[in-house]
Short mmCIF file of C-alpha atoms in Angstrom, two decimals:
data_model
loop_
_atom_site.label_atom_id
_atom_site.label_comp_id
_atom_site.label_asym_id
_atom_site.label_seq_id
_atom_site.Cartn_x
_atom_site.Cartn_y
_atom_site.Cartn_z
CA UNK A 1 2.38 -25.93 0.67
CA UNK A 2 1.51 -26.01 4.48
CA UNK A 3 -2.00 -26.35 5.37
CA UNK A 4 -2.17 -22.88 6.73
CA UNK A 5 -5.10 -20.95 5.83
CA UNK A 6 -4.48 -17.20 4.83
CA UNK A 7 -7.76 -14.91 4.51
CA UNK A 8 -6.94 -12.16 1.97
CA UNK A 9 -9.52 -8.83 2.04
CA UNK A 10 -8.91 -6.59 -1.22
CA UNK A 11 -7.74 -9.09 -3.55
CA UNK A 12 -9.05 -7.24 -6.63
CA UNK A 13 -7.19 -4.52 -5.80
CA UNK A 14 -3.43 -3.32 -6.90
CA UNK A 15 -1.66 -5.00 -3.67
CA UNK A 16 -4.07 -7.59 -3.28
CA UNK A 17 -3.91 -9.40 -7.27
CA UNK A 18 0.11 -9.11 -6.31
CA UNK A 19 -0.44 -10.48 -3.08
CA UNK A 20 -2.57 -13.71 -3.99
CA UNK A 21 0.38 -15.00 -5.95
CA UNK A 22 3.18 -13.97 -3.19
CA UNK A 23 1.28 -15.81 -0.71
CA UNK A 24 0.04 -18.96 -2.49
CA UNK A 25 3.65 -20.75 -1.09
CA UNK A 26 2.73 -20.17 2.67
CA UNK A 27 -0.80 -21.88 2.50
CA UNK A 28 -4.18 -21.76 1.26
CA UNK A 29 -5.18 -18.36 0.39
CA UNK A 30 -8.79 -17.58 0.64
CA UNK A 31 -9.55 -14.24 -1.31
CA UNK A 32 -13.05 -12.47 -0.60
CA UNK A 33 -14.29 -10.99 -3.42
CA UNK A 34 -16.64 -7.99 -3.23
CA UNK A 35 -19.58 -9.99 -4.44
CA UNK A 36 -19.38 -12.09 -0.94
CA UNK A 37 -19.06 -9.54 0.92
CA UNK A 38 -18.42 -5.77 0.40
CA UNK A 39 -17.04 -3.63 2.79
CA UNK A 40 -18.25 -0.71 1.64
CA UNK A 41 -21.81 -1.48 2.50
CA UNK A 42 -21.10 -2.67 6.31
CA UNK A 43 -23.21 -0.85 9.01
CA UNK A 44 -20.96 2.22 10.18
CA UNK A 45 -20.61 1.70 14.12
CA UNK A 46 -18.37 0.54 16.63
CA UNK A 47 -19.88 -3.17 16.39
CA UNK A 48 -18.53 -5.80 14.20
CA UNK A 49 -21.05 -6.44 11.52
CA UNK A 50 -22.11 -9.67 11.93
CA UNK A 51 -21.57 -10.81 8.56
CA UNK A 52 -18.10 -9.61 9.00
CA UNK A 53 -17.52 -11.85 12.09
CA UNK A 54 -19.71 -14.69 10.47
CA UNK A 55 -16.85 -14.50 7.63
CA UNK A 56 -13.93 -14.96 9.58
CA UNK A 57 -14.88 -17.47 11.88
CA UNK A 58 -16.10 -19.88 9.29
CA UNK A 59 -13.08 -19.50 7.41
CA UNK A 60 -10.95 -19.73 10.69
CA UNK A 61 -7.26 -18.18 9.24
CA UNK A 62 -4.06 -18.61 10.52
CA UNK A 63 -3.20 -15.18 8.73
CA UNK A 64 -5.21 -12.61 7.77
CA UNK A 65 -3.97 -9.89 5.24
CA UNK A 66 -6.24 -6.66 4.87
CA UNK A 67 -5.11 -5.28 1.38
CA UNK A 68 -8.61 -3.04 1.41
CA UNK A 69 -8.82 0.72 1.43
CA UNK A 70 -10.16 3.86 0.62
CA UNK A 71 -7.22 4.70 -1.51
CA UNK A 72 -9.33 7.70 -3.28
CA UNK A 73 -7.71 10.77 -1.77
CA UNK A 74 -9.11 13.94 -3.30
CA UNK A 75 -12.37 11.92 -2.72
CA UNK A 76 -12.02 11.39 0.58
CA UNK A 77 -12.00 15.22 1.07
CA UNK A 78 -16.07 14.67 0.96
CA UNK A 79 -16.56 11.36 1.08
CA UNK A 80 -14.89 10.57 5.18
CA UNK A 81 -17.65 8.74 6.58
CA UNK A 82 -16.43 5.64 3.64
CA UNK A 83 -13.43 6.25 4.09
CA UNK A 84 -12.94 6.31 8.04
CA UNK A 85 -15.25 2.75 7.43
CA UNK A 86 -12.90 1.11 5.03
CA UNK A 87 -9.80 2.82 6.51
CA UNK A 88 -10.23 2.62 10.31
CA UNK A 89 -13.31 0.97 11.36
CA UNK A 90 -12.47 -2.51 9.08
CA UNK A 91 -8.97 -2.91 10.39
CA UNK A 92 -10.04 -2.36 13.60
CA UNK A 93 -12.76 -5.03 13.54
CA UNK A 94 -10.23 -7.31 11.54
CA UNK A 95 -7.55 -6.68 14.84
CA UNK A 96 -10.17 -7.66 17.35
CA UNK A 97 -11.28 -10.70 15.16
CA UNK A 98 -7.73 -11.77 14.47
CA UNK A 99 -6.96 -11.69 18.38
CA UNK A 100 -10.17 -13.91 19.05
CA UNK A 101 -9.50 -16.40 16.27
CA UNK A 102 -5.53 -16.42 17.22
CA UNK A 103 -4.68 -15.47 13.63
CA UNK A 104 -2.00 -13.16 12.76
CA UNK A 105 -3.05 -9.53 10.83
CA UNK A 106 -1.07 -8.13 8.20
CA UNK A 107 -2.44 -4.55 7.09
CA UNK A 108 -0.85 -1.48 5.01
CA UNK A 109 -0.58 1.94 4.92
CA UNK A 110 0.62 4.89 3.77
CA UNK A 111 2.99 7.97 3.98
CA UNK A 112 0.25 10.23 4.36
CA UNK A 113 0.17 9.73 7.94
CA UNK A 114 2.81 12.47 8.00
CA UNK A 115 2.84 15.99 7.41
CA UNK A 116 5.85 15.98 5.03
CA UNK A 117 7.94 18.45 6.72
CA UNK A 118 10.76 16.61 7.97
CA UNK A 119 14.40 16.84 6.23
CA UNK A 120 15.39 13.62 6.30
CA UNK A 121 13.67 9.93 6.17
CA UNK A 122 10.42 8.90 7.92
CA UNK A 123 11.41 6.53 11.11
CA UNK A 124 8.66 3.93 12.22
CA UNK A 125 8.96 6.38 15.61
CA UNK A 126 8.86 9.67 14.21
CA UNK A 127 5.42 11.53 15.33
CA UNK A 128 2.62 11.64 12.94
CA UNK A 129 1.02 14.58 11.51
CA UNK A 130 -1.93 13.76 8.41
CA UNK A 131 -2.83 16.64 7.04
CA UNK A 132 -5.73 14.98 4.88
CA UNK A 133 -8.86 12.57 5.78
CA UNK A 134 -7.14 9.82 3.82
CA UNK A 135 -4.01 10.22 5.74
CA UNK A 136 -5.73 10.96 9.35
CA UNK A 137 -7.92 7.70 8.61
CA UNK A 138 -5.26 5.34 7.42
CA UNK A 139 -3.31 6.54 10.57
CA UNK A 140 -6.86 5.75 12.45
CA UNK A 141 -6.70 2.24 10.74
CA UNK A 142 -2.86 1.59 12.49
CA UNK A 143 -3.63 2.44 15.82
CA UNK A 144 -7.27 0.09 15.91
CA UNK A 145 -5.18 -2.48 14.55
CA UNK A 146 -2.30 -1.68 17.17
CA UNK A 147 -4.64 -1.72 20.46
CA UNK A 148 -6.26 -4.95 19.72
CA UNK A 149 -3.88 -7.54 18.25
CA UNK A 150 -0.41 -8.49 19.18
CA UNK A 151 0.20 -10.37 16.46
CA UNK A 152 0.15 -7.76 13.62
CA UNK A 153 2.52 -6.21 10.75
CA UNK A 154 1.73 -2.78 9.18
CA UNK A 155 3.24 -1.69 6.52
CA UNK A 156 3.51 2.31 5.52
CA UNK A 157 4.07 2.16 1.52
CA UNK A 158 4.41 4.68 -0.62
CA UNK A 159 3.83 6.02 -4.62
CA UNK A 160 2.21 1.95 -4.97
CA UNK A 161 2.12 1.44 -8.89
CA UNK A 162 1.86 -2.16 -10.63
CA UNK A 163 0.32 -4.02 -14.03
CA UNK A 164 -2.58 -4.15 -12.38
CA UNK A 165 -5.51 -1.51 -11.36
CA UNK A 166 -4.78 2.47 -11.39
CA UNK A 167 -1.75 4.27 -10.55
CA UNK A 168 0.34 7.21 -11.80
CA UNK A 169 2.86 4.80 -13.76
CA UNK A 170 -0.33 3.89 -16.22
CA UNK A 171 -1.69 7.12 -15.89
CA UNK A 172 1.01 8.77 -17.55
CA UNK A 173 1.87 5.92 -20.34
CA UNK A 174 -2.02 7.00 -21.11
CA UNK A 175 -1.85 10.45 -21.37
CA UNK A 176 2.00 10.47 -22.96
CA UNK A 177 0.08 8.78 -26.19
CA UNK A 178 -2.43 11.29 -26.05
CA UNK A 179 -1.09 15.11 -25.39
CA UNK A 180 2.42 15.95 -26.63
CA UNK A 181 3.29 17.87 -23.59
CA UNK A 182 2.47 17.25 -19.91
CA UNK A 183 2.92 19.64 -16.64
CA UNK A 184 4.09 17.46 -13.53
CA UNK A 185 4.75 18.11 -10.18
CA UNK A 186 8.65 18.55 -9.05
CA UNK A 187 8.76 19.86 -5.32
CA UNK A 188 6.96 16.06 -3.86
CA UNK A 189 9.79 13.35 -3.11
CA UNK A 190 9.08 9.97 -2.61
CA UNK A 191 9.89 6.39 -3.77
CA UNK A 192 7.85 4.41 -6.29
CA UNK A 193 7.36 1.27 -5.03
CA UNK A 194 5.78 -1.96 -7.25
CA UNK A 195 2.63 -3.51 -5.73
CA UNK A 196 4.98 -6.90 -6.36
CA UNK A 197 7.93 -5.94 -4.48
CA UNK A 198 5.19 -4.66 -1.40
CA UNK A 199 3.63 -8.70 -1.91
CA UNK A 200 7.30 -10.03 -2.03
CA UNK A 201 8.51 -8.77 1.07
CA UNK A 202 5.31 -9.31 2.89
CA UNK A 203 5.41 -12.82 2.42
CA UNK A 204 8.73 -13.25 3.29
CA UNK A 205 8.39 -11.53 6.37
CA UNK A 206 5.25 -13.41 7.56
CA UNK A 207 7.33 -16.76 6.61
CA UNK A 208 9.79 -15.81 9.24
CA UNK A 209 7.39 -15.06 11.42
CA UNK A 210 5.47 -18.17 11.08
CA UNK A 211 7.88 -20.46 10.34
CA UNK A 212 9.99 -19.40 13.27
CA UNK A 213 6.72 -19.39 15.60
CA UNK A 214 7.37 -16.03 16.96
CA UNK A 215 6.07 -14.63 19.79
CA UNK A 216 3.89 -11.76 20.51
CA UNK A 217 5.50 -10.26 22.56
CA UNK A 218 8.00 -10.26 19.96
CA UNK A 219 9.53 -6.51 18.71
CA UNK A 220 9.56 -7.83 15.03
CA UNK A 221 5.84 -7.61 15.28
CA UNK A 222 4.87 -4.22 14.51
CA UNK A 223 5.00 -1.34 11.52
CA UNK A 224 7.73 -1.63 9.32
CA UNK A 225 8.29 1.02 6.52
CA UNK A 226 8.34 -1.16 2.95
CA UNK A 227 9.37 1.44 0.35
CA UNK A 228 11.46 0.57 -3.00
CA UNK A 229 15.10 1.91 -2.86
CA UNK A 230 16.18 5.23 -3.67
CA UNK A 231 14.15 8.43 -4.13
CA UNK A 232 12.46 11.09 -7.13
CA UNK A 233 9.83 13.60 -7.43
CA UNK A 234 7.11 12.82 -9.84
CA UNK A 235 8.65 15.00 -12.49
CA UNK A 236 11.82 12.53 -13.02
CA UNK A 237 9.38 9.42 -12.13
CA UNK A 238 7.60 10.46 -15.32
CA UNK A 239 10.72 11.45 -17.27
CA UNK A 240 11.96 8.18 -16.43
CA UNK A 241 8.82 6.29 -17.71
CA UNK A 242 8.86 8.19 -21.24
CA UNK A 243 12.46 7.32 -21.34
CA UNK A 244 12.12 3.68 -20.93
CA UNK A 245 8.86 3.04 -22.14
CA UNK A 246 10.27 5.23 -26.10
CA UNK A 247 13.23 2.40 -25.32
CA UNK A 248 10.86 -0.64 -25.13
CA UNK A 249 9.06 0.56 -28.49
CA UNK A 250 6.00 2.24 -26.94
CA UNK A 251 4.27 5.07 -29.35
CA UNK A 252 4.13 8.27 -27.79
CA UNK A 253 3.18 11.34 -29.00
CA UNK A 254 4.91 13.29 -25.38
CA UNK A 255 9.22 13.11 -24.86
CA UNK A 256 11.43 13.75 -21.65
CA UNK A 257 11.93 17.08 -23.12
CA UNK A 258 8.12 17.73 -23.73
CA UNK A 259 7.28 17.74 -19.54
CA UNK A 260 7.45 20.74 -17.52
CA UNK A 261 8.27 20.64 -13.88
CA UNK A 262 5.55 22.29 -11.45
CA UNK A 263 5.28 23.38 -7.91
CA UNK A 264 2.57 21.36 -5.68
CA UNK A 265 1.23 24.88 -4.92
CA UNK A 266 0.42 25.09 -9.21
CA UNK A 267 -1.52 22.11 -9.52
CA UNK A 268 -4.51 22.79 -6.85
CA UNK A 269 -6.64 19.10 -5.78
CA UNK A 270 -8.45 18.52 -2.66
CA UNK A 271 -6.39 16.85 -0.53
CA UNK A 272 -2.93 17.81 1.15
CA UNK A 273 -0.20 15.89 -0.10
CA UNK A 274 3.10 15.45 1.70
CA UNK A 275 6.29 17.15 0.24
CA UNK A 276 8.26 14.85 1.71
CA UNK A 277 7.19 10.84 1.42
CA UNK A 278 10.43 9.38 2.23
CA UNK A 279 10.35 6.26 4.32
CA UNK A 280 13.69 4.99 5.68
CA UNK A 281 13.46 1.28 5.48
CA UNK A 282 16.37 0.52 7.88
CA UNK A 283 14.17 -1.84 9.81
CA UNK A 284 12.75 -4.21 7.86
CA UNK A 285 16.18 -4.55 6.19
CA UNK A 286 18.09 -5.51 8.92
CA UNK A 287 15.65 -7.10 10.99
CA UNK A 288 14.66 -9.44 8.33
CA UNK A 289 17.51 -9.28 5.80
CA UNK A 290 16.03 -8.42 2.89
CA UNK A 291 17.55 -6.04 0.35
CA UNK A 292 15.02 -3.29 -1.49
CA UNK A 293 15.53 -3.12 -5.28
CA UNK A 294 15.48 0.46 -6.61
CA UNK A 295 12.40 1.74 -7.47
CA UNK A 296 13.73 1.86 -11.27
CA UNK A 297 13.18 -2.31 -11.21
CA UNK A 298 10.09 -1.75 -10.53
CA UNK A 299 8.79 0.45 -12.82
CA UNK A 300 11.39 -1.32 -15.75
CA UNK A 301 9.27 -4.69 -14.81
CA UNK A 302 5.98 -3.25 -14.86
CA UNK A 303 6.36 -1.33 -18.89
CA UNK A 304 7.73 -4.80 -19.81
CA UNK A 305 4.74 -6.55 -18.22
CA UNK A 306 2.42 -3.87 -19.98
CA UNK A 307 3.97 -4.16 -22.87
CA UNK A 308 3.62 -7.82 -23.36
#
């Protein structure tokens, strides 16, 4: 292990748990922990808290990775002031901190920075268009972090599940051992992508980076899209965890057969959600050579972790 030190915000969370393991080979990874400091109660302003820049200059990183969010999005419908603070403000004060310290940033976010309308794949380039406060604050979030450090990788993700914390995968393995039948939205198209595979890749990207000393100026710095392989709606994403999960031996009162496929426009929430979530990873494949399992690997290695 080199002696680099990597700071890692939101290590509690579904990313972050995934991430303290991916990154433990690349140096000493320091993970703040809500009790030493929580985000969510920093003064809302354009200022960096104190306690915020106290933090990171006693800790001096190398690297620091911002795996924090507001990731509630029908609550951030009426809840924006929290989440333009965890979503924009914090990456933005961890940019300009990282550019004083001379650390690297690595941050994440999402496919709701688009509208959803387009035919085809997402692009790094294409134009933006959130249609909810989640999506219009994460794409706040990129361009702070964008203005005021060279050194940074974003990530846009997409449909994150994993073993650990909340998601859709667990969601449904809960409710298919409750309800014998289930309505799920068909008509939004995406990729599941494991919280592992996102804390794979980013570590092997920021080894490259690091190991090859790159240069700021450098094009590979940047956003990258980091989606699994392949695409589904939520409909077959759910058909495909009842199938598996009956297969591994898990008791379940719902089948394939007992889910009914909705439109978006039937199942009324707060917050826009994109029809189309599809994020063509082109770029981080060939710039960095690395191949993206489907997003079936993911969710196979995930009901096998679960089940253990």
């Amino acid at each position: 292990m080199s002696n680099r030190k990597i700071l890692l915000f939101g290590a509690n969370g579904q990313v972050g748990y995934a991430l303290q393991t991916a990154l433990a080979p690349l140096g000493q990874v320091v993970c703040l922990t809500r009790a030493q400091l929580d985000l969510s109660c920093l003064p809302v302003g354009d200022a960096i808290p104190v306690a915020l820049k106290d933090l990171v200059h006693s800790v001096q990183p190398d690297v620091i990775v911002n795996a924090a969010a507001y990731t509630a999005v029908d609550r951030a419908e009426s809840d924006a002031v929290q989440a333009e603070l965890l979503n924009a403000s914090v990456p933005g004060w961890l940019a300009k901190l990282a550019q004083e310290t001379g650390a690297c940033l690595v941050h994440y976010s999402t496919d709701y920075v688009f509208d959803g309308t387009k035919q085809g794949t997402y692009v790094e380039t294409d134009s933006t268009n959130p249609q909810s406060v989640y999506g219009a604050t994460k794409l706040q979030g990129e361009l702070a972090v964008a203005a005021s450090c060279d050194r940074h990788l974003i990530f846009r993700t997409s449909w994150v599940f994993g073993a650990h914390g909340g998601n859709f995968l667990k969601t449904m393995l809960k409710l298919g051992q409750e309800r014998d039948a289930l309505r799920i939205v068909s008509d939004q198209i995406g990729a599941p992508t494991s919280a592992e595979l996102i804390a794979r890749v980013t570590a092997k990207v920021l080894a490259i980076m690091l190991d090859q000393q790159i240069d700021a100026k450098d094009t590979r710095w940047g956003t990258c899209h980091l989606v699994a392989a392949g695409e589904t709606s939520w409909f077959d994403y759910a058909r495909y965890v009842f199938e598996k999960a009956d297969q591994m031996g898990w008791k379940l009162k719902v089948t394939p057969q007992s889910i009914t496929p909705i439109a978006t426009a039937d199942y009324p929430v707060a917050a826009k959600r994109p029809l189309n979530s599809r994020l063509n990873t082109a770029k981080l494949r060939e710039t960095f050579g690395i191949a993206l399992p489907s997003w079936q690997v993911g969710v196979d290695d995930v009901l096998a972790a679960l089940k253990d």
